[in-house]
Tab-separated table of C-alpha atoms and ligand atoms in Angstrom:
chain	number	residue	atom	x	y	z
A	1	UNK	CA	-9.378	58.688	176.360
A	2	UNK	CA	-6.092	56.973	177.238
A	3	UNK	CA	-3.946	59.508	175.399
A	4	UNK	CA	-0.966	60.493	177.552
A	5	UNK	CA	-2.056	58.172	180.362
A	6	UNK	CA	0.818	56.251	181.884
A	7	UNK	CA	0.309	52.563	182.643
A	8	UNK	CA	2.796	50.499	184.616
A	9	UNK	CA	2.169	46.979	183.334
A	10	UNK	CA	3.352	44.104	185.536
A	11	UNK	CA	3.512	40.857	183.568
A	12	UNK	CA	3.334	37.820	185.827
A	13	UNK	CA	4.357	34.261	185.031
A	14	UNK	CA	1.388	32.630	183.361
A	15	UNK	CA	0.586	31.269	179.934
A	16	UNK	CA	-1.651	34.324	179.399
A	17	UNK	CA	1.479	36.514	179.359
A	18	UNK	CA	1.387	36.269	175.563
A	19	UNK	CA	-1.928	38.172	175.643
A	20	UNK	CA	-0.166	40.985	177.483
A	21	UNK	CA	1.869	41.624	174.346
A	22	UNK	CA	-1.389	42.323	172.538
A	23	UNK	CA	-2.535	44.429	175.501
A	24	UNK	CA	0.577	46.606	175.130
A	25	UNK	CA	-0.176	47.038	171.419
A	26	UNK	CA	-3.821	48.003	172.131
A	27	UNK	CA	-2.757	50.520	174.769
A	28	UNK	CA	-0.166	52.101	172.515
A	29	UNK	CA	-2.715	52.327	169.668
A	30	UNK	CA	-4.654	54.537	172.111
A	31	UNK	CA	-1.540	56.664	172.720
A	32	UNK	CA	-1.016	55.443	176.285
A	33	UNK	CA	2.533	55.184	177.609
A	34	UNK	CA	3.299	51.665	178.868
A	35	UNK	CA	6.187	50.989	181.238
A	36	UNK	CA	6.626	47.214	181.439
A	37	UNK	CA	7.768	45.212	184.452
A	38	UNK	CA	8.431	41.533	183.811
A	39	UNK	CA	8.627	39.079	186.706
A	40	UNK	CA	11.195	36.275	186.650
A	41	UNK	CA	8.401	33.758	186.014
A	42	UNK	CA	6.905	36.059	183.361
A	43	UNK	CA	10.186	35.952	181.436
A	44	UNK	CA	9.676	32.175	181.015
A	45	UNK	CA	6.636	32.964	178.857
A	46	UNK	CA	7.561	36.145	176.957
A	47	UNK	CA	10.978	37.626	176.279
A	48	UNK	CA	12.114	40.957	177.710
A	49	UNK	CA	13.086	42.015	174.204
A	50	UNK	CA	9.616	41.496	172.707
A	51	UNK	CA	7.938	43.257	175.656
A	52	UNK	CA	10.223	46.245	175.572
A	53	UNK	CA	10.140	46.489	171.754
A	54	UNK	CA	6.336	46.542	171.737
A	55	UNK	CA	6.155	49.018	174.608
A	56	UNK	CA	8.855	51.210	173.103
A	57	UNK	CA	10.106	51.686	176.657
A	58	UNK	CA	12.803	50.339	178.943
A	59	UNK	CA	11.729	47.146	180.702
A	60	UNK	CA	12.240	46.697	184.442
A	61	UNK	CA	12.976	43.234	185.859
A	62	UNK	CA	15.154	43.331	188.959
A	63	UNK	CA	14.742	44.863	192.356
A	64	UNK	CA	18.465	45.283	192.726
A	65	UNK	CA	19.183	46.768	189.315
A	66	UNK	CA	21.650	49.541	190.053
A	67	UNK	CA	21.326	51.185	186.638
A	68	UNK	CA	17.567	51.372	187.054
A	69	UNK	CA	17.885	52.607	190.662
A	70	UNK	CA	20.180	55.391	189.460
A	71	UNK	CA	17.718	56.398	186.723
A	72	UNK	CA	14.462	55.889	188.607
A	73	UNK	CA	14.165	54.237	192.021
A	74	UNK	CA	11.519	51.576	192.533
A	75	UNK	CA	9.463	53.836	194.801
A	76	UNK	CA	9.335	56.495	192.121
A	77	UNK	CA	8.626	53.879	189.451
A	78	UNK	CA	5.657	52.634	191.492
A	79	UNK	CA	4.147	56.086	191.761
A	80	UNK	CA	4.875	57.659	188.390
A	81	UNK	CA	2.010	55.877	186.618
A	82	UNK	CA	-1.680	56.798	186.469
A	83	UNK	CA	-2.576	53.133	186.962
A	84	UNK	CA	-0.749	49.884	187.688
A	85	UNK	CA	-2.065	46.906	185.730
A	86	UNK	CA	-1.132	43.359	186.730
A	87	UNK	CA	-1.726	41.049	183.757
A	88	UNK	CA	-1.554	38.135	184.059
A	89	UNK	CA	-2.344	38.385	187.754
A	90	UNK	CA	-1.158	34.948	188.844
A	91	UNK	CA	-2.264	33.226	192.077
A	92	UNK	CA	1.257	33.831	193.393
A	93	UNK	CA	1.231	37.565	192.640
A	94	UNK	CA	-2.225	37.934	194.177
A	95	UNK	CA	-1.053	36.105	197.313
A	96	UNK	CA	2.012	38.339	197.553
A	97	UNK	CA	-0.145	41.446	197.176
A	98	UNK	CA	-2.668	40.275	199.768
A	99	UNK	CA	0.095	39.322	202.187
A	100	UNK	CA	2.094	42.513	201.675
A	101	UNK	CA	5.231	40.720	200.478
A	102	UNK	CA	8.044	42.690	198.881
A	103	UNK	CA	10.560	40.088	197.784
A	104	UNK	CA	10.957	40.960	194.123
A	105	UNK	CA	10.521	44.038	191.957
A	106	UNK	CA	6.828	43.465	191.112
A	107	UNK	CA	5.686	42.840	194.699
A	108	UNK	CA	7.816	45.715	196.004
A	109	UNK	CA	6.289	48.116	193.483
A	110	UNK	CA	2.808	46.937	194.424
A	111	UNK	CA	3.497	47.457	198.123
A	112	UNK	CA	5.169	50.844	197.660
A	113	UNK	CA	2.598	52.386	195.372
A	114	UNK	CA	-0.080	54.932	196.159
A	115	UNK	CA	-1.520	54.540	192.661
A	116	UNK	CA	-4.604	52.472	191.946
A	117	UNK	CA	-4.049	48.879	190.877
A	118	UNK	CA	-6.052	46.771	188.401
A	119	UNK	CA	-5.473	43.009	188.398
A	120	UNK	CA	-6.454	40.667	185.553
A	121	UNK	CA	-6.364	37.288	187.320
A	122	UNK	CA	-5.242	34.289	185.331
A	123	UNK	CA	-4.771	30.769	186.625
A	124	UNK	CA	-5.992	27.196	186.596
A	125	UNK	CA	-9.638	26.855	187.651
A	126	UNK	CA	-8.781	24.848	190.786
A	127	UNK	CA	-6.270	27.485	191.825
A	128	UNK	CA	-8.886	30.191	191.241
A	129	UNK	CA	-11.513	28.302	193.251
A	130	UNK	CA	-9.125	27.529	196.106
A	131	UNK	CA	-10.200	29.195	199.363
A	132	UNK	CA	-6.753	30.776	199.686
A	133	UNK	CA	-7.092	32.572	196.339
A	134	UNK	CA	-10.674	33.610	197.103
A	135	UNK	CA	-9.518	34.917	200.482
A	136	UNK	CA	-6.722	36.858	198.813
A	137	UNK	CA	-9.163	38.232	196.244
A	138	UNK	CA	-11.488	39.451	199.026
A	139	UNK	CA	-8.538	41.072	200.810
A	140	UNK	CA	-7.413	42.811	197.635
A	141	UNK	CA	-10.916	44.083	196.899
A	142	UNK	CA	-11.123	45.313	200.460
A	143	UNK	CA	-7.887	47.213	199.836
A	144	UNK	CA	-9.486	48.934	196.862
A	145	UNK	CA	-7.710	46.880	194.195
A	146	UNK	CA	-9.733	46.701	190.962
A	147	UNK	CA	-10.144	43.461	189.029
A	148	UNK	CA	-11.170	42.450	185.530
A	149	UNK	CA	-12.085	38.819	184.805
A	150	UNK	CA	-11.197	36.031	184.936
A	151	UNK	CA	-13.427	34.618	182.224
A	152	UNK	CA	-14.902	31.159	181.921
A	153	UNK	CA	-13.646	28.879	179.188
A	154	UNK	CA	-11.169	26.273	178.030
A	155	UNK	CA	-7.779	26.616	179.591
A	156	UNK	CA	-4.299	25.965	178.271
A	157	UNK	CA	-3.988	23.180	180.874
A	158	UNK	CA	-6.925	21.304	179.307
A	159	UNK	CA	-9.461	22.078	182.054
A	160	UNK	CA	-12.595	24.175	181.769
A	161	UNK	CA	-13.898	26.885	184.080
A	162	UNK	CA	-13.084	30.292	185.507
A	163	UNK	CA	-9.457	31.300	185.311
A	164	UNK	CA	-8.857	32.509	181.745
A	165	UNK	CA	-7.410	35.993	181.741
A	166	UNK	CA	-9.776	38.664	180.389
A	167	UNK	CA	-9.178	39.508	176.731
A	168	UNK	CA	-6.892	42.484	175.979
A	169	UNK	CA	-9.807	44.667	174.839
A	170	UNK	CA	-11.732	43.869	178.031
A	171	UNK	CA	-8.676	44.907	180.031
A	172	UNK	CA	-8.417	48.102	177.970
A	173	UNK	CA	-12.083	48.866	178.783
A	174	UNK	CA	-11.446	48.279	182.506
A	175	UNK	CA	-8.415	50.585	182.315
A	176	UNK	CA	-10.538	53.255	180.621
A	177	UNK	CA	-13.188	52.960	183.351
A	178	UNK	CA	-10.558	53.122	186.091
A	179	UNK	CA	-9.037	56.238	184.570
A	180	UNK	CA	-12.273	57.948	183.597
A	181	UNK	CA	-12.858	61.252	185.263
A	182	UNK	CA	-16.250	60.216	186.596
A	183	UNK	CA	-19.353	62.283	187.330
A	184	UNK	CA	-18.063	63.432	190.742
A	185	UNK	CA	-14.790	64.876	189.460
A	186	UNK	CA	-14.072	68.164	191.216
A	187	UNK	CA	-16.685	67.506	193.927
A	188	UNK	CA	-15.600	67.305	197.536
A	189	UNK	CA	-17.490	64.708	199.588
A	190	UNK	CA	-17.122	64.078	203.317
A	191	UNK	CA	-17.704	60.575	204.710
A	192	UNK	CA	-17.711	59.618	208.400
A	193	UNK	CA	-17.250	55.962	209.270
A	194	UNK	CA	-16.515	53.412	211.963
A	195	UNK	CA	-17.335	53.395	215.663
A	196	UNK	CA	-16.098	55.895	218.220
A	197	UNK	CA	-14.285	54.933	221.409
A	198	UNK	CA	-15.281	56.860	224.519
A	199	UNK	CA	-12.719	56.510	227.321
A	200	UNK	CA	-13.660	55.385	230.820
A	201	UNK	CA	-10.078	55.725	232.013
A	202	UNK	CA	-6.716	55.524	230.183
A	203	UNK	CA	-7.094	51.777	229.513
A	204	UNK	CA	-10.835	51.199	229.102
A	205	UNK	CA	-13.393	52.559	226.706
A	206	UNK	CA	-17.004	52.201	225.559
A	207	UNK	CA	-17.451	51.188	221.918
A	208	UNK	CA	-19.956	49.572	219.570
A	209	UNK	CA	-19.930	46.781	217.008
A	210	UNK	CA	-19.491	48.901	213.868
A	211	UNK	CA	-16.728	47.501	211.636
A	212	UNK	CA	-16.555	50.569	209.384
A	213	UNK	CA	-17.151	48.325	206.354
A	214	UNK	CA	-20.140	50.239	204.976
A	215	UNK	CA	-18.603	53.696	205.377
A	216	UNK	CA	-15.326	52.491	203.869
A	217	UNK	CA	-17.152	51.009	200.873
A	218	UNK	CA	-19.042	54.285	200.377
A	219	UNK	CA	-15.846	56.346	200.441
A	220	UNK	CA	-14.276	53.966	197.941
A	221	UNK	CA	-17.315	54.051	195.626
A	222	UNK	CA	-17.420	57.864	195.706
A	223	UNK	CA	-13.695	58.059	194.922
A	224	UNK	CA	-14.217	55.634	192.038
A	225	UNK	CA	-16.690	58.139	190.577
A	226	UNK	CA	-13.995	60.793	190.729
A	227	UNK	CA	-14.951	62.513	194.013
A	228	UNK	CA	-12.347	64.143	196.193
A	229	UNK	CA	-13.174	62.314	199.430
A	230	UNK	CA	-12.338	63.275	203.009
A	231	UNK	CA	-12.793	60.184	205.159
A	232	UNK	CA	-13.138	60.830	208.883
A	233	UNK	CA	-12.984	57.487	210.629
A	234	UNK	CA	-13.140	56.127	214.143
A	235	UNK	CA	-11.135	52.999	215.056
A	236	UNK	CA	-12.552	50.629	212.413
A	237	UNK	CA	-11.833	46.933	211.787
A	238	UNK	CA	-11.295	47.429	208.060
A	239	UNK	CA	-8.477	49.568	206.648
A	240	UNK	CA	-9.404	52.871	204.993
A	241	UNK	CA	-9.675	52.863	201.204
A	242	UNK	CA	-6.861	54.079	198.987
A	243	UNK	CA	-7.061	57.369	197.162
A	244	UNK	CA	-8.983	59.300	199.844
A	245	UNK	CA	-7.881	61.830	202.474
A	246	UNK	CA	-8.017	59.949	205.798
A	247	UNK	CA	-8.544	61.661	209.163
A	248	UNK	CA	-8.382	59.225	212.103
A	249	UNK	CA	-10.224	60.018	215.320
A	250	UNK	CA	-11.158	58.141	218.497
A	251	UNK	CA	-14.058	59.943	220.164
A	252	UNK	CA	-17.284	61.632	219.049
A	253	UNK	CA	-15.887	64.996	220.162
A	254	UNK	CA	-12.796	64.460	217.992
A	255	UNK	CA	-14.998	63.396	215.088
A	256	UNK	CA	-17.051	66.579	215.355
A	257	UNK	CA	-13.886	68.685	215.492
A	258	UNK	CA	-12.473	66.904	212.427
A	259	UNK	CA	-15.740	67.295	210.497
A	260	UNK	CA	-15.924	70.985	211.397
A	261	UNK	CA	-12.350	71.465	210.152
A	262	UNK	CA	-13.019	69.985	206.724
A	263	UNK	CA	-13.304	72.558	203.912
A	264	UNK	CA	-16.737	72.961	202.319
A	265	UNK	CA	-18.061	69.696	200.891
A	266	UNK	CA	-20.776	69.424	198.237
A	267	UNK	CA	-22.120	66.280	199.901
A	268	UNK	CA	-21.608	64.565	203.250
A	269	UNK	CA	-22.391	60.976	204.211
A	270	UNK	CA	-22.553	60.173	207.922
A	271	UNK	CA	-22.045	56.422	208.117
A	272	UNK	CA	-20.235	56.473	211.472
A	273	UNK	CA	-21.786	54.704	214.442
A	274	UNK	CA	-21.102	57.564	216.835
A	275	UNK	CA	-21.418	56.800	220.549
A	276	UNK	CA	-24.404	58.680	221.926
A	277	UNK	CA	-22.844	59.157	225.337
A	278	UNK	CA	-19.386	59.700	226.743
A	279	UNK	CA	-18.206	59.122	230.291
A	280	UNK	CA	-18.091	62.579	231.826
A	281	UNK	CA	-16.124	61.491	234.891
A	282	UNK	CA	-13.415	59.655	232.905
A	283	UNK	CA	-10.228	60.132	234.875
A	284	UNK	CA	-6.525	60.343	234.044
A	285	UNK	CA	-5.676	57.197	236.081
A	286	UNK	CA	-6.801	53.594	235.822
A	287	UNK	CA	-9.816	52.878	238.037
A	288	UNK	CA	-8.700	50.350	240.684
A	289	UNK	CA	-10.604	47.673	242.594
A	290	UNK	CA	-9.834	49.319	245.892
A	291	UNK	CA	-12.450	47.532	248.007
A	292	UNK	CA	-14.658	50.603	248.230
A	293	UNK	CA	-17.450	49.179	246.061
A	294	UNK	CA	-18.205	49.467	242.355
A	295	UNK	CA	-17.167	52.562	240.413
A	296	UNK	CA	-19.919	54.892	239.262
A	297	UNK	CA	-19.761	56.099	235.697
A	298	UNK	CA	-21.473	59.358	234.845
A	299	UNK	CA	-22.563	60.007	231.291
A	300	UNK	CA	-22.922	63.097	229.169
A	301	UNK	CA	-24.600	63.205	225.771
A	302	UNK	CA	-22.257	63.512	222.797
A	303	UNK	CA	-22.789	66.197	220.172
A	304	UNK	CA	-24.872	64.991	217.239
A	305	UNK	CA	-22.517	65.491	214.300
A	306	UNK	CA	-25.091	64.754	211.609
A	307	UNK	CA	-27.630	67.164	213.114
A	308	UNK	CA	-24.956	69.836	213.600
A	309	UNK	CA	-23.944	69.721	209.921
A	310	UNK	CA	-27.548	69.375	208.672
A	311	UNK	CA	-28.553	72.524	210.534
A	312	UNK	CA	-25.641	74.676	209.384
A	313	UNK	CA	-26.878	77.956	207.977
A	314	UNK	CA	-23.585	78.729	206.237
A	315	UNK	CA	-21.613	76.308	204.062
A	316	UNK	CA	-24.027	73.414	204.540
A	317	UNK	CA	-23.286	70.623	202.025
A	318	UNK	CA	-26.075	70.673	199.448
A	319	UNK	CA	-26.749	66.986	200.138
A	320	UNK	CA	-26.507	65.552	203.658
A	321	UNK	CA	-27.003	61.788	204.009
A	322	UNK	CA	-27.430	60.118	207.383
A	323	UNK	CA	-27.792	56.509	208.429
A	324	UNK	CA	-30.351	55.111	210.826
A	325	UNK	CA	-29.340	51.979	212.655
A	326	UNK	CA	-32.576	50.632	214.118
A	327	UNK	CA	-33.720	47.436	215.737
A	328	UNK	CA	-37.482	48.153	215.835
A	329	UNK	CA	-39.988	49.978	213.595
A	330	UNK	CA	-37.147	50.667	211.182
A	331	UNK	CA	-38.983	52.813	208.620
A	332	UNK	CA	-41.054	54.835	211.105
A	333	UNK	CA	-38.051	55.525	213.323
A	334	UNK	CA	-35.810	56.387	210.390
A	335	UNK	CA	-38.401	58.686	208.829
A	336	UNK	CA	-38.731	60.547	212.121
A	337	UNK	CA	-34.931	60.629	212.471
A	338	UNK	CA	-34.565	62.310	209.060
A	339	UNK	CA	-36.872	65.127	210.102
A	340	UNK	CA	-35.427	65.438	213.594
A	341	UNK	CA	-31.823	65.631	212.393
A	342	UNK	CA	-32.588	67.798	209.350
A	343	UNK	CA	-30.667	65.697	206.817
A	344	UNK	CA	-31.818	65.232	203.212
A	345	UNK	CA	-31.630	61.460	202.970
A	346	UNK	CA	-31.504	58.661	205.529
A	347	UNK	CA	-30.225	55.193	204.747
A	348	UNK	CA	-32.180	53.025	207.157
A	349	UNK	CA	-31.040	49.582	208.183
A	350	UNK	CA	-32.176	46.956	210.618
A	351	UNK	CA	-29.247	46.126	212.878
A	352	UNK	CA	-31.019	43.505	215.021
A	353	UNK	CA	-28.558	40.666	215.736
A	354	UNK	CA	-30.644	38.230	213.652
A	355	UNK	CA	-29.976	40.244	210.461
A	356	UNK	CA	-26.180	39.776	210.786
A	357	UNK	CA	-25.727	43.270	209.296
A	358	UNK	CA	-23.637	44.882	212.046
A	359	UNK	CA	-20.131	43.632	211.314
A	360	UNK	CA	-21.364	41.469	208.394
A	361	UNK	CA	-20.681	41.648	204.646
A	362	UNK	CA	-24.227	42.451	203.517
A	363	UNK	CA	-26.728	45.196	204.118
A	364	UNK	CA	-30.468	45.522	203.651
A	365	UNK	CA	-31.404	49.179	203.400
A	366	UNK	CA	-34.275	51.531	202.700
A	367	UNK	CA	-33.432	54.967	201.328
A	368	UNK	CA	-35.696	57.610	202.826
A	369	UNK	CA	-35.899	61.018	201.165
A	370	UNK	CA	-38.388	63.903	201.199
A	371	UNK	CA	-40.172	62.104	198.327
A	372	UNK	CA	-40.743	58.830	200.213
A	373	UNK	CA	-38.891	55.593	200.700
A	374	UNK	CA	-37.122	53.177	198.375
A	375	UNK	CA	-36.558	49.622	199.558
A	376	UNK	CA	-33.313	48.121	198.170
A	377	UNK	CA	-32.839	44.345	197.986
A	378	UNK	CA	-30.348	42.783	200.415
A	379	UNK	CA	-26.903	43.022	198.787
A	380	UNK	CA	-23.208	43.254	199.592
A	381	UNK	CA	-22.059	46.418	201.360
A	382	UNK	CA	-19.940	47.248	198.278
A	383	UNK	CA	-23.038	47.142	196.086
A	384	UNK	CA	-25.040	49.298	198.517
A	385	UNK	CA	-22.122	51.745	198.404
A	386	UNK	CA	-21.992	51.800	194.601
A	387	UNK	CA	-25.738	52.367	194.338
A	388	UNK	CA	-25.660	55.150	196.916
A	389	UNK	CA	-22.635	56.787	195.249
A	390	UNK	CA	-24.422	56.713	191.874
A	391	UNK	CA	-27.505	58.362	193.464
A	392	UNK	CA	-25.332	61.021	195.080
A	393	UNK	CA	-23.670	61.656	191.711
A	394	UNK	CA	-27.101	62.084	190.102
A	395	UNK	CA	-28.142	64.511	192.835
A	396	UNK	CA	-25.109	66.782	192.909
A	397	UNK	CA	-23.260	66.343	189.599
B	1	CTP	N1	-24.823	60.501	214.374
B	1	CTP	C1	-23.931	61.554	214.525
B	1	CTP	N2	-23.557	61.949	215.773
B	1	CTP	C2	-24.057	61.341	216.884
B	1	CTP	C3	-24.967	60.260	216.735
B	1	CTP	C4	-25.325	59.863	215.465
B	1	CTP	O1	-23.473	62.096	213.529
B	1	CTP	N3	-23.678	61.747	218.064
B	1	CTP	C5	-25.263	60.143	213.017
B	1	CTP	C6	-24.828	58.773	212.551
B	1	CTP	O2	-23.611	58.863	211.863
B	1	CTP	C7	-25.972	58.390	211.629
B	1	CTP	C8	-27.158	59.073	212.236
B	1	CTP	O3	-26.660	60.110	213.062
B	1	CTP	O4	-25.814	58.949	210.337
B	1	CTP	C9	-28.077	58.223	213.043
B	1	CTP	O5	-27.379	57.431	213.946
B	1	CTP	P1	-28.155	56.403	214.852
B	1	CTP	O6	-27.178	55.731	215.745
B	1	CTP	O7	-29.075	55.575	214.028
B	1	CTP	O8	-29.102	57.374	215.657
B	1	CTP	P2	-28.938	58.128	216.961
B	1	CTP	O9	-28.767	59.570	216.713
B	1	CTP	O10	-27.895	57.481	217.787
B	1	CTP	O11	-30.396	57.929	217.593
B	1	CTP	P3	-30.986	56.718	218.442
B	1	CTP	O12	-29.880	56.215	219.316
B	1	CTP	O13	-32.065	57.382	219.189
B	1	CTP	O14	-31.499	55.706	217.482
């Protein structure tokens, strides 16, 4: 499964670096190519010679290594691999990644890459539990970085808890999962996400509270199953996931145009919170307080993108999934919405302020299909996304 796969292995400065030697051996047993990068701190724990001998490859250590730059620049090095693995992923490396630092070879490679990254965290339990590390971890996950471990157990420092690096074979399994082709390989899936901004004048607009978190998580989960994802997003709070084709739009009209432009997709998920109305008398100049009373805004209804795609007679995706953001009679309204819009499934959620769902980290959804409804327990938006992506894979794979 890993034959001919190319892993760029970044070895950070932690006591678990010795396990990375075994990891190299396990990867090579599976015929993977391993290009090692050893940080300065990492070289305090394992020697460059042992790493490079085990990998059977040149080792990279310095950002300003002219010989290496002449052979393969650091940008190229960061992109040549199928996967970048950071093991041990120290607290310092995770902080650099989360902060976007590029002050040594490892952090520069991690910032320059467009390849997926898997981190095997390894550190003292207090460092792992520290809010800064947990914040960095959340940021990295939000950026689409994969993680394996840490495990619970005795630590080299004499303490007990979470922080032990995952075992080499666990890391190998995570690498295999990350590189697996997945059930959606070769399938094109369209995802809309985020709010839309409808201009009032050149400086003001009408928006809504959507953060784009749920749509982003869905795009990421579909890509993780191997889908070729086109992600059409309004101005969201969260950055788009890695490894998907991103089309940025502002207004509902632009979103419709972008969706219409996308080549045929096997499935489409409409998670965007599209503004229902736009200001039809939006002008080219800023509206001024000129003493002549309050301005009057006139509204026009925006095109319904979900309904437009659901009702296509030619090239309709075989599975169209809509969302229903409701504050009252959630199931009844969402069931009616599914029929009215003509989509196959509706993911219904209660967005009343008391639920904390709009802009929050969790979601509480009911999946409504032609066969009835399925109530899912409240869970993180990432987990909702994974479950929905798995269902989509079952339906169209
Ligand atoms: N949607 C869309 N284009 C619009 C409005 C909504 O594609 N102009 C999609 C959303 O992406 C979502 C679904 O339609 O998948 C339902 O959105 P929602 O805001 O719940 O419903 P509305 O159509 O706005 O209906 P209402 O305001 O009456 O609840």
